[in-house]
Amino acid sequence: MIEDVRRPGQPAEIRLLDYDGSLLGAAPMGVEKARQAMRLMLLSRATDERFIKLQRMGRVGIYGPVHGQEASVIGSAMALSPARDWMVPASREHLAMHLHGLPLATLYAAYLGRIDHTAVPAGVRLLPRQQAIGAQLPHATGLAWALKLQRLPGAVMVYFGEGAASEGDFHEAANLAGVIGAPLVMVLINNQYAISTPAHRQSAAPNLAARAIGYGFPGVLVDGNDLFAVHAAATEAVERAVAGQGPTLIECRTYRMGFHNTSDNPREYRADSEVEDAAERDPIDRLRLWLTGEGAWSPQVEAEMVAQVTTEIDAAIAEVNTQARPGAEAIFNHVYAELPSRIEQQRRDTVALNEDG
Amino acid sequence: MIEDVRRPGQPAEIRLLDYDGSLLGAAPMGVEKARQAMRLMLLSRATDERFIKLQRMGRVGIYGPVHGQEASVIGSAMALSPARDWMVPASREHLAMHLHGLPLATLYAAYLGRIDHTAVPAGVRLLPRQQAIGAQLPHATGLAWALKLQRLPGAVMVYFGEGAASEGDFHEAANLAGVIGAPLVMVLINNQYAISTPAHRQSAAPNLAARAIGYGFPGVLVDGNDLFAVHAAATEAVERAVAGQGPTLIECRTYRMGFHNTSDNPREYRADSEVEDAAERDPIDRLRLWLTGEGAWSPQVEAEMVAQVTTEIDAAIAEVNTQARPGAEAIFNHVYAELPSRIEQQRRDTVALNEDG
Amino acid sequence: MSELSIIEAIRAALVEEMERDPRVMILGMDVGRLGGVFRVTKGLAARFGEQRVADTPLAEASIVGAALGLAIGGMKPVAEIQFLGFTQQAFHQIGPQLARYRFRSRGRYPAHVTIRAPYGGGVRTPEFHADAIESLFVQTPGLKIVAPAFPDDAKGLLLQAIRDPDPVLYLEPQRLYRRIRGPVPNGDHPIPFGVSRMVRQGTDLILIAWSAAVHLCLEAAEALARKGASVAVLDLRTLNPLDVDGLVAAVRDCGKALVVHEAPLTGGFGAEIVATLQEEAYGDLDAPILRVGSRDTPYPPGALEDHFLPTVARVVAAAWATLEY
Amino acid sequence: MSELSIIEAIRAALVEEMERDPRVMILGMDVGRLGGVFRVTKGLAARFGEQRVADTPLAEASIVGAALGLAIGGMKPVAEIQFLGFTQQAFHQIGPQLARYRFRSRGRYPAHVTIRAPYGGGVRTPEFHADAIESLFVQTPGLKIVAPAFPDDAKGLLLQAIRDPDPVLYLEPQRLYRRIRGPVPNGDHPIPFGVSRMVRQGTDLILIAWSAAVHLCLEAAEALARKGASVAVLDLRTLNPLDVDGLVAAVRDCGKALVVHEAPLTGGFGAEIVATLQEEAYGDLDAPILRVGSRDTPYPPGALEDHFLPTVARVVAAAWATLEY
Ligand SMILES: Cc1ncc(C[n+]2csc(CCOP(=O)(O)OP(=O)(O)O)c2C)c(N)n1
Ligand SMILES: Cc1ncc(C[n+]2csc(CCOP(=O)(O)OP(=O)(O)O)c2C)c(N)n1
Ligand SMILES: [Mg+2]
Ligand SMILES: [Mg+2]
């Protein structure tokens, strides 16, 4: 009577670009767009390298690299229209945020302690990074609900990890989105780890895309290291959302190549061989092979592009370095629209203490 | 690329006993056991009637009737071995609790204000009713985990409504149970309403049994007004749990015939015709038809049984009436193993005030 | 001027504000067709449509979290949590998210959200339904906390809450919902936050309270008056912002004060009032400021709540002890 | 006697108690193979097996809720919440469930659970990771709260917590984890709850604190001593039960007191201490009891935390104001 429902109804993992760079289906973008994606992926990786270095130098507190997940992050973000759609990040989607309109300098300012230069600029439809795992999910549902209520065009894309998918917030946000028919695209980046916890200890489900069924909307499982598969799924999901067809859950199966963050040492909990295996499915390598096959890539092009993104990073960091470090009073800014008198007094005391010191 | 996953993988609603009392499959119990179930269902309905009356008389604060859900409640509970298995109720499973070993007088004591006579007796593997919707679910997972860790035989059966299935607690408890492979049977009593909110506003999912797939264990959907279907599914789920095969989710589709509780008036939010329709699928009527067909029932048998359960209720209430009402100090009992001095002082003050007054 | 119950006053504020501003909407469990378990929003779904008065699934964290998202998206949501006790299910979305979103986004996204929740004892509710847990929110910078005790304040403070650009937790005294009626000025009279209200004058002692406990204090003051003591009652009305100046001025006049609240004694907001007054008005105090609260136990079943909650007798006793100090 | 860091002391207590009692187990995120994000449980999974030192999914409410179920099922779980800030995700399972289960079940099911959580500032953590939200739990009858500041207390109080039949929230000062070492008696020396510890003697003023703030007070007392003031420091060690007698006695001796905590000022546990002392020792007080806490703002990014947190300078300034009162 009780059947093992683990088998039927399982979405298969969709792949469009194979490990060797060959196409398994229609490419969802042309060469130009793919080169642009490549640039963002290289910029992402270079940002990782730079910030790990800055952290080692003591200039940055903690940094969590994106290494390995670039196709998931960028393939999804490229499906959005920044002037129309909203993005709700978790914390490891730097280049998606940048692509959506956040200047690199604004992104970096947060890591470099320039709190008053971290605000998302007016007009950029982007929420701040979220440090409470999963907490952004109901915000995204509410935001998508607001679009629907006001009959505004657009979709909301929200990012989260397979760890976040265990939180009650995921469930409540997804279920509410289903009930509302909210224009929401839930991008679950399954990088196989939540700090040290492997995905198979995070859930016994064969895949997490299948959870969508329990909320009444479609779920799709894609190879998260395949830019094309991610982008095709995200594009279709955004179209569905904008067309009023409701939410979609996209599980991107990828792999966190680096440490969880700069305080972490993954050798304490996973074998090098596992990481080496995963390296063979590197999202950048795969796209490089395809672009090369299309005659649109060469080591020289790549070297130029790497030089370019390095310059970009240098410039952004230089810009941040010109920004004044926040004064003591910064902790009182934006707590309320207007400070209640008791806290205004604390503000004055704090500033005074600081001037004394 | 994105398929409507709402269709494939859907468990069909299982029914063994049709509306007219005819069998659609093998009966999971014999006539004797079915009569016993019938007795419990009648006792459940008579308890409803009595407590609604007592509430109207001002002797009871609030009462939430079980009317309509008897097959779900009793069919599932009958699958447990009280000496081996645990039961974790929500709040509307009175007769399941009784069947599992809770004396009627203990059950009623809570409604009649005898707080110190409400404890589950030692040896009865039952948790108290839960007023925070869904909060019992992680407790049940933990309890099932404890059985597994200690290699104790047994299963844990936890009850909850389709409303509770929207809470984060449901998700977290189910997912953890899947990871552990806990011997847990999750009985979701979908009575179509959470106060005034209809099930289709509670979730867009076509059914909630399908959520199990997202936690890596089976889900099954049964006609919750069919004692046999509920019992067969519950029995199999308990066997799976005890055999170390992990959790099962059982969605029992039934209908809340009465008000949410004595403070509620369902006419404010649902049509009488809907309730009249549902009455045709009454779980007691259906079993009565089958038992009659088996030659094991008659109006006279029923009249005797009703008289018997009335006597039982009378006796239990009479017993409660002999219990002393709790004194002021009862609020300080069982707050801690031993009262900290500050609260001990409050206890003395309270008792003194009470003696003065 | 109309004579309204607290429920009617709250409903009037909601209706007027929804008519004035199309971005105001209501969300929560059973708020639509049913009008909420207390019928506060009765008739609003019919009037404004089920889009703007929206039933949600049974999941408090998503109600608050979605309200924040709705606000970011341009709405002014009024979220109803069925009972204050169940804000605990949404706790991580209130303090760490709603209250901090303006700060985290450096002003880009104010959290223009009101959370309404009934609370308080004396009406024999099931577990959790009466819990006076307001003090679990008083250490949440960014979150304003409002607790009216009269129909006019209920309306005026709710108008202010809905307009206030900061998130507001608006606490409704369920015990008083229909029990008291009072004059409420017609039309648009929002009441500013952070201003307490002297609801009874007196010279010997001041009783400080908010929400339903204000009425307990009025009864106690009456009883004390019969014994010859002149006792004032100050209704705080908002816990954050706290009217420190008003408190200090009141204590300066009387020299003696007593705080009364429905929450358990230890860790209740009474402690903050005492600590603040002790710091700001030490020289004016002629006696220790005692506190009368509920007992430091879980909220007991209804039949026992009278032993748990503060009573007129306990307030009178503490008042005498203070007066005789 | 061994010289241990706080981390080592906590680990020692866990190991000893797990060896003594097979029902003691650990659950939480990353506690197994990794040994927790701070490596507190390092080596324990290898020693006791991954059954007894179990990694859980990323879901705090289920960690606490399952711990309660495990306790009902006969285990003595020690649940780790990765950072105290994330107990808010589990809030509805702590106060309303864990803390009340004994009461609700009329003694049938005591909630024999310990929750361990690191907290406190000064180490430039990301948002939420430093939040000193202990006062959100002080109005939770049934829940004991422990906050050691030294290695010996860390061990002895954890031994007691694991054995205590009531649920215990055990707060670990992450700033001190490896920063201080101290003598810890070998063997089984549980420390009873509700007994504060005078960690520095003095006659002019007493500083009252717990957890990392105790060390701030010791520094401040030293600075004040250099200026000629004799300042005592009292380490509360447990917030519930609160050592009221110890507090009163200490104030009686000095006549002046100051409370220091890492939590924001308003609504912090300092308020309760002031209110209690003001009530219990009014006649012995020679000055108002001031409080030094963090600012009433959200915890700012690391680079700004020094402006937010109490500092030696602020403690010294408040102490002088009190001494000169
Ligand atoms: C609510 C909450 N619990 C715990 C943490 C600590 N923590 C930070 S990152 C992380 C793992 C997140 O895993 P996942 O969602 O898979 O995202 P990933 O780090 O892999 O991108 C944890 C547990 C947190 N930040 N928030
Ligand atoms: C956490 C929580 N939120 C809200 C409530 C108020 N409430 C009591 S019963 C109920 C509906 C429950 O619906 P369901 O889970 O379907 O169970 P049913 O009442 O149908 O048996 C609600 C919302 C509550 N008790 N607990
Ligand atoms: Mg991950
Ligand atoms: Mg229901």
mmCIF file of C-alpha atoms in Angstrom, chain D residues 82-323:
data_model
loop_
_atom_site.group_PDB
_atom_site.id
_atom_site.type_symbol
_atom_site.label_atom_id
_atom_site.label_comp_id
_atom_site.label_asym_id
_atom_site.label_seq_id
_atom_site.Cartn_x
_atom_site.Cartn_y
_atom_site.Cartn_z
ATOM 1 C CA GLN D 82 26.038 27.470 16.563
ATOM 2 C CA PHE D 83 25.685 31.031 17.842
ATOM 3 C CA LEU D 84 23.294 32.371 20.455
ATOM 4 C CA GLY D 85 21.832 34.755 17.865
ATOM 5 C CA PHE D 86 20.371 31.756 16.083
ATOM 6 C CA THR D 87 18.417 30.591 19.101
ATOM 7 C CA GLN D 88 15.874 33.055 17.751
ATOM 8 C CA GLN D 89 15.165 30.577 14.954
ATOM 9 C CA ALA D 90 14.347 28.100 17.734
ATOM 10 C CA PHE D 91 12.651 30.558 20.022
ATOM 11 C CA HIS D 92 9.210 28.969 20.003
ATOM 12 C CA GLN D 93 10.748 25.634 20.950
ATOM 13 C CA ILE D 94 12.667 27.053 23.903
ATOM 14 C CA GLY D 95 10.411 29.210 26.062
ATOM 15 C CA PRO D 96 7.000 27.813 25.197
ATOM 16 C CA GLN D 97 8.102 24.181 24.852
ATOM 17 C CA LEU D 98 11.349 23.162 26.509
ATOM 18 C CA ALA D 99 10.903 25.438 29.516
ATOM 19 C CA ARG D 100 7.263 24.512 30.044
ATOM 20 C CA TYR D 101 7.191 20.832 29.357
ATOM 21 C CA ARG D 102 7.577 19.754 32.957
ATOM 22 C CA PHE D 103 4.777 22.125 33.923
ATOM 23 C CA ARG D 104 2.510 21.136 31.074
ATOM 24 C CA SER D 105 2.938 17.438 31.775
ATOM 25 C CA ARG D 106 2.528 17.995 35.525
ATOM 26 C CA GLY D 107 5.931 16.570 36.226
ATOM 27 C CA ARG D 108 5.670 13.516 34.010
ATOM 28 C CA TYR D 109 8.193 14.779 31.454
ATOM 29 C CA PRO D 110 11.015 16.920 32.794
ATOM 30 C CA ALA D 111 12.983 18.487 29.941
ATOM 31 C CA HIS D 112 16.429 17.234 30.771
ATOM 32 C CA VAL D 113 18.172 19.242 28.058
ATOM 33 C CA THR D 114 21.197 21.505 27.925
ATOM 34 C CA ILE D 115 21.550 24.066 25.151
ATOM 35 C CA ARG D 116 25.075 25.322 24.614
ATOM 36 C CA ALA D 117 25.639 28.488 22.601
ATOM 37 C CA PRO D 118 28.648 30.761 22.099
ATOM 38 C CA TYR D 119 27.998 34.480 22.167
ATOM 39 C CA GLY D 120 29.411 37.905 22.812
ATOM 40 C CA GLY D 121 31.379 40.487 20.926
ATOM 41 C CA GLY D 122 34.890 41.649 20.411
ATOM 42 C CA VAL D 123 35.915 39.155 17.780
ATOM 43 C CA ARG D 124 34.678 40.851 14.620
ATOM 44 C CA THR D 125 32.129 38.229 13.674
ATOM 45 C CA PRO D 126 29.467 38.593 10.980
ATOM 46 C CA GLU D 127 25.984 39.796 11.843
ATOM 47 C CA PHE D 128 24.049 37.843 14.537
ATOM 48 C CA HIS D 129 27.131 35.918 15.631
ATOM 49 C CA ALA D 130 27.890 38.186 18.589
ATOM 50 C CA ASP D 131 24.415 39.193 19.760
ATOM 51 C CA ALA D 132 24.207 39.145 23.542
ATOM 52 C CA ILE D 133 20.537 38.289 23.763
ATOM 53 C CA GLU D 134 20.545 36.515 27.094
ATOM 54 C CA SER D 135 17.908 38.865 28.421
ATOM 55 C CA LEU D 136 15.421 37.487 25.897
ATOM 56 C CA PHE D 137 15.417 34.352 28.043
ATOM 57 C CA VAL D 138 15.280 35.788 31.549
ATOM 58 C CA GLN D 139 11.502 35.977 31.572
ATOM 59 C CA THR D 140 11.143 32.276 30.882
ATOM 60 C CA PRO D 141 10.162 30.456 34.058
ATOM 61 C CA GLY D 142 11.474 26.918 33.924
ATOM 62 C CA LEU D 143 14.642 27.710 32.004
ATOM 63 C CA LYS D 144 17.924 28.028 33.857
ATOM 64 C CA ILE D 145 20.575 30.333 32.437
ATOM 65 C CA VAL D 146 24.265 29.872 33.032
ATOM 66 C CA ALA D 147 27.064 32.186 31.895
ATOM 67 C CA PRO D 148 30.561 31.270 33.075
ATOM 68 C CA ALA D 149 33.544 33.588 32.701
ATOM 69 C CA PHE D 150 36.424 31.321 33.806
ATOM 70 C CA PRO D 151 37.624 27.849 32.865
ATOM 71 C CA ASP D 152 36.856 26.268 36.243
ATOM 72 C CA ASP D 153 33.321 27.638 36.226
ATOM 73 C CA ALA D 154 32.921 26.655 32.591
ATOM 74 C CA LYS D 155 33.601 23.057 33.500
ATOM 75 C CA GLY D 156 31.840 22.871 36.841
ATOM 76 C CA LEU D 157 28.723 24.662 35.670
ATOM 77 C CA LEU D 158 28.483 22.526 32.541
ATOM 78 C CA LEU D 159 28.723 19.353 34.602
ATOM 79 C CA GLN D 160 25.879 20.686 36.684
ATOM 80 C CA ALA D 161 23.905 21.773 33.606
ATOM 81 C CA ILE D 162 24.084 18.331 32.032
ATOM 82 C CA ARG D 163 22.907 16.708 35.253
ATOM 83 C CA ASP D 164 20.337 19.295 36.136
ATOM 84 C CA PRO D 165 16.844 17.924 35.649
ATOM 85 C CA ASP D 166 15.633 21.300 34.345
ATOM 86 C CA PRO D 167 16.461 22.705 30.919
ATOM 87 C CA VAL D 168 19.574 24.865 30.952
ATOM 88 C CA LEU D 169 20.767 27.497 28.527
ATOM 89 C CA TYR D 170 24.545 27.462 28.833
ATOM 90 C CA LEU D 171 26.172 30.576 27.379
ATOM 91 C CA GLU D 172 29.771 30.390 26.222
ATOM 92 C CA PRO D 173 31.889 33.545 26.009
ATOM 93 C CA GLN D 174 33.345 33.113 22.529
ATOM 94 C CA ARG D 175 35.753 36.009 23.011
ATOM 95 C CA LEU D 176 37.370 34.166 25.920
ATOM 96 C CA TYR D 177 37.316 30.669 24.415
ATOM 97 C CA ARG D 178 41.047 30.499 23.895
ATOM 98 C CA ARG D 179 42.106 33.840 25.312
ATOM 99 C CA ILE D 180 42.299 32.905 28.944
ATOM 100 C CA ARG D 181 43.580 29.812 30.664
ATOM 101 C CA GLY D 182 43.079 28.973 34.297
ATOM 102 C CA PRO D 183 43.274 26.244 36.867
ATOM 103 C CA VAL D 184 40.523 23.654 36.703
ATOM 104 C CA PRO D 185 40.234 20.999 39.386
ATOM 105 C CA ASN D 186 40.523 17.506 37.993
ATOM 106 C CA GLY D 187 37.673 15.134 38.479
ATOM 107 C CA ASP D 188 34.043 15.608 39.201
ATOM 108 C CA HIS D 189 33.332 19.044 40.638
ATOM 109 C CA PRO D 190 29.942 20.302 39.537
ATOM 110 C CA ILE D 191 29.182 23.833 40.665
ATOM 111 C CA PRO D 192 25.732 24.524 42.048
ATOM 112 C CA PHE D 193 23.551 27.070 40.293
ATOM 113 C CA GLY D 194 22.447 30.290 41.962
ATOM 114 C CA VAL D 195 25.697 31.071 43.736
ATOM 115 C CA SER D 196 27.593 34.124 42.574
ATOM 116 C CA ARG D 197 31.345 34.442 43.013
ATOM 117 C CA MET D 198 33.299 37.401 44.283
ATOM 118 C CA VAL D 199 36.215 37.480 41.871
ATOM 119 C CA ARG D 200 37.783 40.606 43.314
ATOM 120 C CA GLN D 201 37.396 42.079 46.752
ATOM 121 C CA GLY D 202 36.790 45.771 47.344
ATOM 122 C CA THR D 203 35.029 48.094 49.733
ATOM 123 C CA ASP D 204 33.962 51.244 47.851
ATOM 124 C CA LEU D 205 31.937 49.891 44.968
ATOM 125 C CA ILE D 206 30.909 46.570 43.529
ATOM 126 C CA LEU D 207 30.814 45.839 39.835
ATOM 127 C CA ILE D 208 28.269 43.175 38.902
ATOM 128 C CA ALA D 209 28.661 41.206 35.683
ATOM 129 C CA TRP D 210 28.633 37.778 34.012
ATOM 130 C CA SER D 211 30.377 36.097 31.122
ATOM 131 C CA ALA D 212 33.001 38.114 29.222
ATOM 132 C CA ALA D 213 31.956 41.369 30.925
ATOM 133 C CA VAL D 214 33.445 40.055 34.159
ATOM 134 C CA HIS D 215 36.890 40.459 32.634
ATOM 135 C CA LEU D 216 36.047 43.950 31.499
ATOM 136 C CA CYS D 217 35.090 44.718 35.083
ATOM 137 C CA LEU D 218 38.318 43.232 36.389
ATOM 138 C CA GLU D 219 40.262 45.508 34.073
ATOM 139 C CA ALA D 220 38.205 48.487 35.116
ATOM 140 C CA ALA D 221 38.627 47.637 38.793
ATOM 141 C CA GLU D 222 42.350 47.487 38.275
ATOM 142 C CA ALA D 223 42.319 50.890 36.598
ATOM 143 C CA LEU D 224 40.199 52.288 39.417
ATOM 144 C CA ALA D 225 42.549 50.790 41.985
ATOM 145 C CA ARG D 226 45.385 52.687 40.404
ATOM 146 C CA LYS D 227 43.366 55.810 41.096
ATOM 147 C CA GLY D 228 42.822 54.761 44.691
ATOM 148 C CA ALA D 229 39.357 53.206 44.652
ATOM 149 C CA SER D 230 38.723 49.805 46.174
ATOM 150 C CA VAL D 231 36.392 48.082 43.762
ATOM 151 C CA ALA D 232 34.959 44.589 44.040
ATOM 152 C CA VAL D 233 33.755 42.450 41.156
ATOM 153 C CA LEU D 234 30.925 39.977 41.488
ATOM 154 C CA ASP D 235 30.510 37.293 38.829
ATOM 155 C CA LEU D 236 26.862 36.218 38.810
ATOM 156 C CA ARG D 237 27.624 32.943 37.031
ATOM 157 C CA THR D 238 23.938 32.089 36.702
ATOM 158 C CA LEU D 239 21.165 34.491 35.738
ATOM 159 C CA ASN D 240 18.459 32.044 36.690
ATOM 160 C CA PRO D 241 18.490 31.081 39.485
ATOM 161 C CA LEU D 242 19.609 34.555 40.504
ATOM 162 C CA ASP D 243 21.703 34.808 43.653
ATOM 163 C CA VAL D 244 19.606 37.520 45.259
ATOM 164 C CA ASP D 245 21.126 36.943 48.686
ATOM 165 C CA GLY D 246 24.643 37.220 47.312
ATOM 166 C CA LEU D 247 23.772 40.431 45.516
ATOM 167 C CA VAL D 248 22.158 41.969 48.538
ATOM 168 C CA ALA D 249 25.064 41.018 50.775
ATOM 169 C CA ALA D 250 27.570 42.481 48.347
ATOM 170 C CA VAL D 251 25.680 45.752 48.089
ATOM 171 C CA ARG D 252 25.260 45.891 51.828
ATOM 172 C CA ASP D 253 29.036 45.772 52.209
ATOM 173 C CA CYS D 254 29.853 48.445 49.629
ATOM 174 C CA GLY D 255 26.760 50.630 49.530
ATOM 175 C CA LYS D 256 27.372 51.280 45.859
ATOM 176 C CA ALA D 257 27.030 49.077 42.822
ATOM 177 C CA LEU D 258 27.276 49.215 39.061
ATOM 178 C CA VAL D 259 26.039 46.600 36.592
ATOM 179 C CA VAL D 260 27.928 45.914 33.384
ATOM 180 C CA HIS D 261 26.703 43.778 30.505
ATOM 181 C CA GLU D 262 27.367 43.266 26.843
ATOM 182 C CA ALA D 263 23.742 43.392 25.856
ATOM 183 C CA PRO D 264 22.207 46.691 24.821
ATOM 184 C CA LEU D 265 21.245 48.838 27.789
ATOM 185 C CA THR D 266 17.481 49.009 27.502
ATOM 186 C CA GLY D 267 15.750 45.869 28.614
ATOM 187 C CA GLY D 268 18.996 44.136 29.498
ATOM 188 C CA PHE D 269 19.269 41.901 32.539
ATOM 189 C CA GLY D 270 20.995 44.773 34.308
ATOM 190 C CA ALA D 271 17.571 46.319 34.734
ATOM 191 C CA GLU D 272 16.372 43.311 36.702
ATOM 192 C CA ILE D 273 19.403 43.436 38.952
ATOM 193 C CA VAL D 274 18.893 47.114 39.641
ATOM 194 C CA ALA D 275 15.182 46.663 40.269
ATOM 195 C CA THR D 276 15.803 43.717 42.579
ATOM 196 C CA LEU D 277 18.532 45.446 44.578
ATOM 197 C CA GLN D 278 16.556 48.619 44.786
ATOM 198 C CA GLU D 279 13.730 46.595 46.294
ATOM 199 C CA GLU D 280 15.778 44.284 48.515
ATOM 200 C CA ALA D 281 18.575 46.607 49.636
ATOM 201 C CA TYR D 282 17.166 50.108 49.294
ATOM 202 C CA GLY D 283 18.289 51.177 52.740
ATOM 203 C CA ASP D 284 21.847 50.087 52.072
ATOM 204 C CA LEU D 285 22.278 52.005 48.854
ATOM 205 C CA ASP D 286 24.325 55.177 48.914
ATOM 206 C CA ALA D 287 23.959 56.001 45.235
ATOM 207 C CA PRO D 288 21.862 54.992 42.254
ATOM 208 C CA ILE D 289 22.971 51.776 40.616
ATOM 209 C CA LEU D 290 24.045 52.725 37.135
ATOM 210 C CA ARG D 291 24.249 50.325 34.228
ATOM 211 C CA VAL D 292 26.835 50.128 31.490
ATOM 212 C CA GLY D 293 25.707 48.141 28.473
ATOM 213 C CA SER D 294 26.020 48.183 24.737
ATOM 214 C CA ARG D 295 24.291 50.931 22.834
ATOM 215 C CA ASP D 296 20.609 50.592 21.969
ATOM 216 C CA THR D 297 21.328 49.794 18.335
ATOM 217 C CA PRO D 298 21.663 46.595 16.336
ATOM 218 C CA TYR D 299 25.059 44.940 16.668
ATOM 219 C CA PRO D 300 27.134 46.848 14.114
ATOM 220 C CA PRO D 301 29.697 45.417 11.686
ATOM 221 C CA GLY D 302 32.910 44.314 13.374
ATOM 222 C CA ALA D 303 34.894 47.426 12.560
ATOM 223 C CA LEU D 304 32.477 49.452 14.663
ATOM 224 C CA GLU D 305 31.884 47.114 17.544
ATOM 225 C CA ASP D 306 34.177 48.968 19.893
ATOM 226 C CA HIS D 307 31.820 51.934 19.789
ATOM 227 C CA PHE D 308 28.898 49.700 20.530
ATOM 228 C CA LEU D 309 30.211 47.477 23.301
ATOM 229 C CA PRO D 310 30.919 48.594 26.853
ATOM 230 C CA THR D 311 34.564 49.560 27.267
ATOM 231 C CA VAL D 312 36.879 49.867 30.215
ATOM 232 C CA ALA D 313 36.683 53.639 29.794
ATOM 233 C CA ARG D 314 32.908 53.640 30.001
ATOM 234 C CA VAL D 315 32.906 51.372 33.025
ATOM 235 C CA VAL D 316 35.496 53.519 34.739
ATOM 236 C CA ALA D 317 33.533 56.690 33.974
ATOM 237 C CA ALA D 318 30.318 55.249 35.372
ATOM 238 C CA ALA D 319 32.201 53.907 38.379
ATOM 239 C CA TRP D 320 33.624 57.355 39.141
ATOM 240 C CA ALA D 321 30.233 58.938 38.792
ATOM 241 C CA THR D 322 28.938 56.420 41.321
ATOM 242 C CA LEU D 323 31.876 56.782 43.671
#
